[in-house]
CSV table of C-alpha atoms in Angstrom, one decimal:
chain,number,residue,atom,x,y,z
A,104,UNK,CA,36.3,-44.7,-24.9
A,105,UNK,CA,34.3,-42.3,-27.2
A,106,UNK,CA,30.2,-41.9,-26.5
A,107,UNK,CA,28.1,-43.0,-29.1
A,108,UNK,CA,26.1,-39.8,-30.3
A,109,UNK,CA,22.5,-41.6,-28.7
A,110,UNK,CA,24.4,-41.7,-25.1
A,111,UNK,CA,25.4,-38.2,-25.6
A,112,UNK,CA,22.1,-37.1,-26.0
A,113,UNK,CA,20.8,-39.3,-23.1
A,114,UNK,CA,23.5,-37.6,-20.9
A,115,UNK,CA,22.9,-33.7,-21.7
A,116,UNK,CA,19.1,-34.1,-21.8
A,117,UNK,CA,20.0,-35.5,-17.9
A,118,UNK,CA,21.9,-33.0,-16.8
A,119,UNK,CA,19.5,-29.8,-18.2
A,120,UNK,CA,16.5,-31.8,-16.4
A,121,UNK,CA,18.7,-32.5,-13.4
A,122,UNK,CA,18.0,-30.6,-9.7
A,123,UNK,CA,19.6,-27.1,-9.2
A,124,UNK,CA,22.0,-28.9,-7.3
A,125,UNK,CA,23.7,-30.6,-10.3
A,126,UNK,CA,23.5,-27.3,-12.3
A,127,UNK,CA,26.4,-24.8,-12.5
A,128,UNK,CA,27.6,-22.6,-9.5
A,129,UNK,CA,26.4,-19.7,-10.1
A,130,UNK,CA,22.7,-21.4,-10.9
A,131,UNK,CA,23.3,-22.7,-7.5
A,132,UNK,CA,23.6,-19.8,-5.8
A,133,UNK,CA,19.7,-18.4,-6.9
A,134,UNK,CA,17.6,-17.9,-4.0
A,135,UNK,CA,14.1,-17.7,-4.7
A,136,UNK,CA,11.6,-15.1,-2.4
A,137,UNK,CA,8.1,-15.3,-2.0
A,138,UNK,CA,6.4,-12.0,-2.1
A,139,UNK,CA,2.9,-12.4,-1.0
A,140,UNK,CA,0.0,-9.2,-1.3
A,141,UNK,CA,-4.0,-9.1,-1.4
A,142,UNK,CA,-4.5,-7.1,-4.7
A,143,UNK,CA,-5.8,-9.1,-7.5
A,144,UNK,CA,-2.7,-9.8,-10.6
A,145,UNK,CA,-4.3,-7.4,-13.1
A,146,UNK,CA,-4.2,-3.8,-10.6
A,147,UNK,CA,-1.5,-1.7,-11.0
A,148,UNK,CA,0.2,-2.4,-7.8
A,149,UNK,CA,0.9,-5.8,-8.8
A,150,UNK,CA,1.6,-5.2,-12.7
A,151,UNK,CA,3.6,-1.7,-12.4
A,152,UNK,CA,5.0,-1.5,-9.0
A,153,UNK,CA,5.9,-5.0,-7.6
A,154,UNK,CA,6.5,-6.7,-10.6
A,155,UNK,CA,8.8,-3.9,-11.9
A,156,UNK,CA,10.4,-3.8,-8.7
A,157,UNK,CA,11.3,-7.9,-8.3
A,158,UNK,CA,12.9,-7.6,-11.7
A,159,UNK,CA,15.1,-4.5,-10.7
A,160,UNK,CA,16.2,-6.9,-8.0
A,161,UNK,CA,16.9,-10.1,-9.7
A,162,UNK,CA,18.7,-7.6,-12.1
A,163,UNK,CA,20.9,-6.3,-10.0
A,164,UNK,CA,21.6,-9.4,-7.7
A,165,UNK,CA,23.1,-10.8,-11.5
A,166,UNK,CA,20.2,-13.4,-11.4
A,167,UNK,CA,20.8,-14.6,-8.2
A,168,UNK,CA,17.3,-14.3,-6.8
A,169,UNK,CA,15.0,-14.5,-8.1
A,170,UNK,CA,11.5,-13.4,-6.9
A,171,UNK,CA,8.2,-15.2,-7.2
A,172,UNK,CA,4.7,-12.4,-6.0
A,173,UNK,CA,1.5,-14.5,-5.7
A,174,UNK,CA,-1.6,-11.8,-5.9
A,175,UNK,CA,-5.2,-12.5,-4.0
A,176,UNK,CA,-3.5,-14.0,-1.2
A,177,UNK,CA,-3.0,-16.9,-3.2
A,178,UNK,CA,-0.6,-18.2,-0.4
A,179,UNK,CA,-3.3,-18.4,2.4
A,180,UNK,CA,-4.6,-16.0,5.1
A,181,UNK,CA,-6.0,-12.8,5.1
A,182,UNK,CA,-4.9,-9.3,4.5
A,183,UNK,CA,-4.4,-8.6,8.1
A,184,UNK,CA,-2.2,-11.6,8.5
A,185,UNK,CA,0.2,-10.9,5.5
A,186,UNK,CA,2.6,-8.9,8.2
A,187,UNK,CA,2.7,-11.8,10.4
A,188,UNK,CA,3.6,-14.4,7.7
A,189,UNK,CA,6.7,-12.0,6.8
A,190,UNK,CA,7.6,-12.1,10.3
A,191,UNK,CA,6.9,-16.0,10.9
A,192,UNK,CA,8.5,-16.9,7.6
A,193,UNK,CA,5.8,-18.6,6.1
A,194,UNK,CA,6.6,-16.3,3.2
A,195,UNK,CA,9.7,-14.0,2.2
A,196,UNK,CA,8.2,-10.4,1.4
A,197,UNK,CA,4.7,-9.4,1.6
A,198,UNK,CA,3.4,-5.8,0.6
A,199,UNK,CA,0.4,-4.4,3.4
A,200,UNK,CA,-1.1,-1.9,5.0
A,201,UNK,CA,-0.2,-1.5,9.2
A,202,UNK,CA,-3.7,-0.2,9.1
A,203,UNK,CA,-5.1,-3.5,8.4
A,204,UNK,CA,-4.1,-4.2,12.5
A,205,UNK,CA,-5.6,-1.2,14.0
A,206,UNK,CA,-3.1,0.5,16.7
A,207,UNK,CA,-0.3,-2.1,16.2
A,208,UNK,CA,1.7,0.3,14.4
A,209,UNK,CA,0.9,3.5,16.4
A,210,UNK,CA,3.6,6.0,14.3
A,211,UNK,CA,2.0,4.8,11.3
A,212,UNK,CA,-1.2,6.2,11.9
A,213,UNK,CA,-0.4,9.5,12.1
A,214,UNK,CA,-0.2,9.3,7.9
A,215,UNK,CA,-3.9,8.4,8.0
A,216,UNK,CA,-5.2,11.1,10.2
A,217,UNK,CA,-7.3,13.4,8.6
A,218,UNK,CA,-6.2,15.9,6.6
A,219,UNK,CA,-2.5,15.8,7.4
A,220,UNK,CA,-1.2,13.9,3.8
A,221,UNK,CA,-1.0,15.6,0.3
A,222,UNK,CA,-3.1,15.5,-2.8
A,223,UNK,CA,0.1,13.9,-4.3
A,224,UNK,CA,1.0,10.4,-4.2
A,225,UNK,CA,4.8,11.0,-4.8
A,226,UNK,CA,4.8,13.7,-1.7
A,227,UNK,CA,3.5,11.2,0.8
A,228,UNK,CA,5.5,8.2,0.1
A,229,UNK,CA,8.5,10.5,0.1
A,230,UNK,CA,7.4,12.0,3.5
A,231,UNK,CA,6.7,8.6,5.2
A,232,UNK,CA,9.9,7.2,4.2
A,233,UNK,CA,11.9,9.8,5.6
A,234,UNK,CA,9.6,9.4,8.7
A,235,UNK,CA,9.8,5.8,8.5
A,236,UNK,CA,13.7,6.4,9.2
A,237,UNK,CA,13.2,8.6,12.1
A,238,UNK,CA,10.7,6.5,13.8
A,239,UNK,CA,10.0,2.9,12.8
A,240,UNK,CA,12.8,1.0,14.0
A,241,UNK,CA,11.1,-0.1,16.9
A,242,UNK,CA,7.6,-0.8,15.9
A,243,UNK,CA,8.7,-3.0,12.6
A,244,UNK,CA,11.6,-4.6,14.7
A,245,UNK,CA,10.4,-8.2,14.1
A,246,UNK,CA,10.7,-7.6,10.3
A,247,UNK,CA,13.0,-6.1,8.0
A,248,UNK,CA,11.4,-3.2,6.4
A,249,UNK,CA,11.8,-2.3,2.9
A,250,UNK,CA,9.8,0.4,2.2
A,251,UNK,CA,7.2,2.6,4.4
A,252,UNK,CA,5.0,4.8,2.0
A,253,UNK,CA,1.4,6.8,1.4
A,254,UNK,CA,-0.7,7.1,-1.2
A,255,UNK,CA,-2.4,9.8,-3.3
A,256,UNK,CA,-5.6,11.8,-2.3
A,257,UNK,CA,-8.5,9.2,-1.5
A,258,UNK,CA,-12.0,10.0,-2.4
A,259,UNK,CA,-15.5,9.3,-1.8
A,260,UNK,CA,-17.1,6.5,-4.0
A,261,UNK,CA,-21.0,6.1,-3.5
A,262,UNK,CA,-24.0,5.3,-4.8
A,263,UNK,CA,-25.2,8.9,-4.0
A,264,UNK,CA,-23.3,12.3,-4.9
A,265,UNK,CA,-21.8,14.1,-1.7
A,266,UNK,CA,-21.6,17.7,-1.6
A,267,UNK,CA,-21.9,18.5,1.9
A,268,UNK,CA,-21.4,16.4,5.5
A,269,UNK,CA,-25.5,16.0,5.1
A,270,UNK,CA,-25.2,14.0,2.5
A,271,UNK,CA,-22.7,11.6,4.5
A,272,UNK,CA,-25.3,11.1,7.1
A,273,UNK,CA,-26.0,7.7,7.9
A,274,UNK,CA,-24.0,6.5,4.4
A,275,UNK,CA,-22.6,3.2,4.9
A,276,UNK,CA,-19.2,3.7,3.7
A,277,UNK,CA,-15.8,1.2,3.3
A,278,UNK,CA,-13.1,2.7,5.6
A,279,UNK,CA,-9.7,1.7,4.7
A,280,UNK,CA,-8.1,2.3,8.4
A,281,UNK,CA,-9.5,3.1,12.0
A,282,UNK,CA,-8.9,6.8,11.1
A,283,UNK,CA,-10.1,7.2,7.8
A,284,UNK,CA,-12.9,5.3,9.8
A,285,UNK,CA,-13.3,8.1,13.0
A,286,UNK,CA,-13.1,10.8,10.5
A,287,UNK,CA,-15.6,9.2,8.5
A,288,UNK,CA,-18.2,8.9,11.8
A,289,UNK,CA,-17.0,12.6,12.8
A,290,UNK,CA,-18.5,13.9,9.0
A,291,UNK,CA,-21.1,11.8,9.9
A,292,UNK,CA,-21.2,8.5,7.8
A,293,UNK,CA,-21.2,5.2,9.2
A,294,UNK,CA,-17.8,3.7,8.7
A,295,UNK,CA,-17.6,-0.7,8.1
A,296,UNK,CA,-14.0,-1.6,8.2
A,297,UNK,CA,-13.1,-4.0,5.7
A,298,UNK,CA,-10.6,-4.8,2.8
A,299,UNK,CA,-10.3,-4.4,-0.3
A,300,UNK,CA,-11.4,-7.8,-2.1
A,301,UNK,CA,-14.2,-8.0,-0.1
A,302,UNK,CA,-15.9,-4.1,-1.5
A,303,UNK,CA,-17.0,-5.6,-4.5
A,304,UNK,CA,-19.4,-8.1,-2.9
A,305,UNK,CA,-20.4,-5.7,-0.1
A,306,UNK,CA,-21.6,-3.4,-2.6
A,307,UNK,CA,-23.5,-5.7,-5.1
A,308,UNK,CA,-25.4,-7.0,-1.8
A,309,UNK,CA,-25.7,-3.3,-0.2
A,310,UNK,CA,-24.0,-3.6,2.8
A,311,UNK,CA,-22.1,-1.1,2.3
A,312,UNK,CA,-23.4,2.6,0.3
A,313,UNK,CA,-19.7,3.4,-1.2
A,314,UNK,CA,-16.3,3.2,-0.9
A,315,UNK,CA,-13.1,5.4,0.1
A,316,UNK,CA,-10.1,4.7,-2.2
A,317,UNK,CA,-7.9,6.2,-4.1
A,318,UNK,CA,-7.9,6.5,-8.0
A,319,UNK,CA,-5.9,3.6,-8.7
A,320,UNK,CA,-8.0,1.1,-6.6
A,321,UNK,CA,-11.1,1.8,-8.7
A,322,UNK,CA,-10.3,-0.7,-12.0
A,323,UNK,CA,-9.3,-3.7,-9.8
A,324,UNK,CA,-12.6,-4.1,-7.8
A,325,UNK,CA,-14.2,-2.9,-10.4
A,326,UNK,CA,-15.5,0.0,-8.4
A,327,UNK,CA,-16.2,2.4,-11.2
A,328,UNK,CA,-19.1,-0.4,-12.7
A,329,UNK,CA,-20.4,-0.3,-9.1
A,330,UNK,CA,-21.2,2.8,-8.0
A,331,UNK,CA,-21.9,6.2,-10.3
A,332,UNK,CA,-20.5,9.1,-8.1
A,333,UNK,CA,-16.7,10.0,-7.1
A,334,UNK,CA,-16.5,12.9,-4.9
A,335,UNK,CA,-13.1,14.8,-4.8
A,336,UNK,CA,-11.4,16.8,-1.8
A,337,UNK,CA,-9.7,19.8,-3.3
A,338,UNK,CA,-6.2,20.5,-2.8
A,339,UNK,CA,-3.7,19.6,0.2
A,340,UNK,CA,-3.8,18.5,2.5
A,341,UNK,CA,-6.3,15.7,1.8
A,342,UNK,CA,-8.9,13.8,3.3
A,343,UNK,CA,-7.3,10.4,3.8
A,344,UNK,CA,-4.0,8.8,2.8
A,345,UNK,CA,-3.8,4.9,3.5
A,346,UNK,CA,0.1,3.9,4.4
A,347,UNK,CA,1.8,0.4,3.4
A,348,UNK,CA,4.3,-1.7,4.5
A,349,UNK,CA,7.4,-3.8,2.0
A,350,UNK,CA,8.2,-6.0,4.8
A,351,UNK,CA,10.7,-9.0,5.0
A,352,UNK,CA,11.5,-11.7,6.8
A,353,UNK,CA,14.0,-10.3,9.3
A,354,UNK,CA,15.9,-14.3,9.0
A,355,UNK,CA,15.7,-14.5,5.7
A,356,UNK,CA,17.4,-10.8,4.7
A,357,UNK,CA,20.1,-11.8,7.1
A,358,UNK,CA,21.1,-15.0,5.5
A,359,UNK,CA,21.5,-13.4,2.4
A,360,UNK,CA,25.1,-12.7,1.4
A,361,UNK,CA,26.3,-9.5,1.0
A,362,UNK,CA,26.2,-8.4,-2.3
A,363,UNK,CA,22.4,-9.6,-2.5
A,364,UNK,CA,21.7,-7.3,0.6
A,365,UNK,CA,22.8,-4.9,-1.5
A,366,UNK,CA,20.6,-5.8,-4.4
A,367,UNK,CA,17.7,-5.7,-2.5
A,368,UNK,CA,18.4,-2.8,-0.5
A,369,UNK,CA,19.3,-0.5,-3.5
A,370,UNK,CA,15.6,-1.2,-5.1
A,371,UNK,CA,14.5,-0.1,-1.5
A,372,UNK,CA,13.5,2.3,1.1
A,373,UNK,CA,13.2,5.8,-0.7
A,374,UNK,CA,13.2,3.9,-4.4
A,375,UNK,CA,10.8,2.1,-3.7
A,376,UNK,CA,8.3,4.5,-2.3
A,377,UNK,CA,9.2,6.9,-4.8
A,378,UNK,CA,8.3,3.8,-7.8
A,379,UNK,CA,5.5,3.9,-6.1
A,380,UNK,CA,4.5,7.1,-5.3
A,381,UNK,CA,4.6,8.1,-8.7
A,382,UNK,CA,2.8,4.8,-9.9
A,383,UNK,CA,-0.1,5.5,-8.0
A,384,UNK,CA,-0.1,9.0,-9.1
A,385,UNK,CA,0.3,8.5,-12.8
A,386,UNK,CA,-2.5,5.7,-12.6
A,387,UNK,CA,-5.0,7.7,-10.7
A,388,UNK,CA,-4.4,10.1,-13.5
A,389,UNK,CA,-5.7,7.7,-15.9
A,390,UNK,CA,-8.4,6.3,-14.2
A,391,UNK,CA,-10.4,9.4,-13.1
A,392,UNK,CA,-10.4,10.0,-17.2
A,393,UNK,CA,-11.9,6.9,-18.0
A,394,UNK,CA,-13.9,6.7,-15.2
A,395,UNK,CA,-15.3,10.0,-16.6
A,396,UNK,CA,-15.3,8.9,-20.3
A,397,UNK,CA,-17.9,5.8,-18.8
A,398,UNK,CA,-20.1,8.6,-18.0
A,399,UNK,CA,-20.1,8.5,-14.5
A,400,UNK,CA,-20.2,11.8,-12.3
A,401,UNK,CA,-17.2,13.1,-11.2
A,402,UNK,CA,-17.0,16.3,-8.5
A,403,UNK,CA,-15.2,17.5,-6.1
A,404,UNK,CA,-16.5,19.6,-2.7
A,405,UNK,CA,-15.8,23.1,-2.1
A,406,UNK,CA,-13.1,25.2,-0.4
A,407,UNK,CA,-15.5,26.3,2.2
A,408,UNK,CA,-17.5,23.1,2.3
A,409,UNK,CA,-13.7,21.3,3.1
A,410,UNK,CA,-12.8,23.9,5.8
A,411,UNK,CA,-16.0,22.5,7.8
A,412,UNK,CA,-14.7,19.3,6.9
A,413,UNK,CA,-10.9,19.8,8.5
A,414,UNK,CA,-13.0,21.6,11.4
A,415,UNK,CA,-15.1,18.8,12.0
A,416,UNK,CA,-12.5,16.2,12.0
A,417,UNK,CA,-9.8,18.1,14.3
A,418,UNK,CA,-11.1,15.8,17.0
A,419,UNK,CA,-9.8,12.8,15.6
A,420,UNK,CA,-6.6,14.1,15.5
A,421,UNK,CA,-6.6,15.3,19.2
A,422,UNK,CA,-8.4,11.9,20.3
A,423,UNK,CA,-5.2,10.1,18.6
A,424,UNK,CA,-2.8,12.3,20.4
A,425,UNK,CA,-4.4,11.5,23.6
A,426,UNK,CA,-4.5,7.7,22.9
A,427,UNK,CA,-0.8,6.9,21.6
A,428,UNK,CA,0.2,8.8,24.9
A,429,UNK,CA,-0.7,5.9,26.5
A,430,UNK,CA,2.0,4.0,24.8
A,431,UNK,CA,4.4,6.1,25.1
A,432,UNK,CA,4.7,8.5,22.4
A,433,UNK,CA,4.6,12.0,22.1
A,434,UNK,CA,1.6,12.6,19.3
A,435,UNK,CA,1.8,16.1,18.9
A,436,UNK,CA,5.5,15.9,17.8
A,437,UNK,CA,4.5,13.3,15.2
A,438,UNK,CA,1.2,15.4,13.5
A,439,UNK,CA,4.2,17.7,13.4
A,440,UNK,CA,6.6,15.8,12.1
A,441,UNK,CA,4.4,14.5,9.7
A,442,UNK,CA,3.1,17.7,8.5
A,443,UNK,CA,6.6,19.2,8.2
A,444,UNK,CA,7.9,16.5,5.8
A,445,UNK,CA,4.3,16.8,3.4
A,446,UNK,CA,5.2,20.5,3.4
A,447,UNK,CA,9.0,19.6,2.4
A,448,UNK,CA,8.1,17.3,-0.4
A,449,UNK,CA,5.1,19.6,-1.5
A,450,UNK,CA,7.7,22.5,-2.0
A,451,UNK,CA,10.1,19.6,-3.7
């Protein structure tokens, strides 16, 4: 019996609006990932460094998964709960920073101590991945982690220009992690805690003086429209470096099949913090020029006024040392470590 040409229609419009269930095999075998983050859909980690990196993995997993990133924690939660929902399942990958839960990730912090990270973006996310293999396993054994990587150079955004540690006294300034924090108090500013979506508001109702970010931050929170002055530390090593987490759902990776491991993992660990190392640095790049063609004032400290600064802050580092003893680790080795593998990649 032949089909009339209306029943034809009827059945192939069906089956294209049918369930993936009913759709060919290898349609069938798509798994789709959540990948959850705080940073607003427009900044450049969203638009050149996740989204570049989910289609490098749907690519090379021949379209089998497929990867869906909701920006502003549009899922639910807070920053400092995005590593927990990777770990409970209540999404697939997120992208954070361990510094958000101050001392869960002890190792970490050793890549936010002052003045132990490089000027360079693409040096410290190489550095911390290598040290992320030597030392991580244990601390981000609930998860499966992707990537462990560092920024560029932060500076010093405020509503005042800083020249010397005087000028820091009693400045209310955003501190990205509990070290950046200390070192900030040590210089003497007064360090407030607190993430990145919530700088904006801060500032417009002066609860905070300023802001310490990097470069590519400044465009997403609109920092450069907030305050007028972006204070530079020369050189390397830097002031500050923030570290971040690509962290799956330790379940979910192992379900996969083989040959999507393999798609994933490929995109990850030293590829991705190298995509992003470089990201960051070619951004910042970009935005310190158009920060400066806005008119705003752009400086940097001096070589002598820094030493003071390292001087100052060498406390912080010993106080660190002294407090991840407690839990078992041997500090001194990891400032060395550390510092060992910025020098590597700085030669590199």
């Amino acid at each position: 019996m032949t089909l009339s040409r209306r029943r034809f229609l009827g059945a192939t419009g069906a089956a294209l609006a049918a369930p993936a269930i009913a759709r060919p095999a290898f349609a069938q075998a798509q798994v789709t990932l959540k990948l959850h983050h705080f940073l607003p859909p427009v900044a450049n980690g969203h638009t050149k460094m996740l989204a570049p990196w989910a289609k490098m993995v749907e690519q090379d997993s021949g379209g089998k998964i497929k990867i869906d990133i909701f920006p502003s924690m549009q899922l639910g939660g807070t920053p400092p709960q995005l590593y927990d929902q990777a770990r409970d399942g209540v999404v697939d990958i997120v992208w954070t920073l361990p510094g958000t839960t101050a001392g869960r990730f002890p190792s970490t912090e050793v890549f936010e101590l002052p003045f132990i990270g490089a000027r360079k973006g693409i040096v410290n996310a190489r550095a911390s991945q290598e040290f992320a293999n030597a030392n991580l396993a244990k601390e981000t054994s609930d998860i499966k982690l992707l990537s462990y990587w560092s920024h560029d150079h932060g500076l010093i955004h405020a509503n005042k220009a800083i020249k010397t540690m005087d000028d820091l006294k009693g400045l209310k300034l955003r501190a990205p992690t509990r070290l950046a924090g200390e070192a900030l108090k040590a210089l003497g500013a007064t360090a407030i805690p607190m993430p990145i979506p919530q700088v904006p508001e801060s500032l417009a109702n002066r609860v905070i003086d300023g802001a310490v970010v990097p470069w590519e931050v400044v465009p997403a929170i609109k920092l450069d429209e907030l305050v007028k002055f972006h204070t530079d530390i020369p050189g390397s090593p830097t002031l500050y470096t923030a570290s971040f987490f690509l962290a799956m759902n330790k379940a979910k990776y192992e379900s996969l099949s083989p040959d999507l491991k393999q798609a994933i993992d490929k995109n990850s660990h030293m590829k991705f913090a190298e995509l992003a190392g470089n990201m960051w640095d070619d951004a910042g790049a970009q935005v310190s020029a158009m920060v400066k063609a806005r008119g705003n004032e752009l400086s940097s400290i001096t070589e002598e006024e820094k030493a003071r600064w390292i001087k100052t802050t060498e406390p912080v580092i010993e106080a660190w040392i002294k407090q991840v003893k407690d839990k078992g680790l041997d500090g001194a080795k990891l400032v060395e470590q550390a510092r060992a593998l910025v020098a590597k990649y700085n030669k590199a």
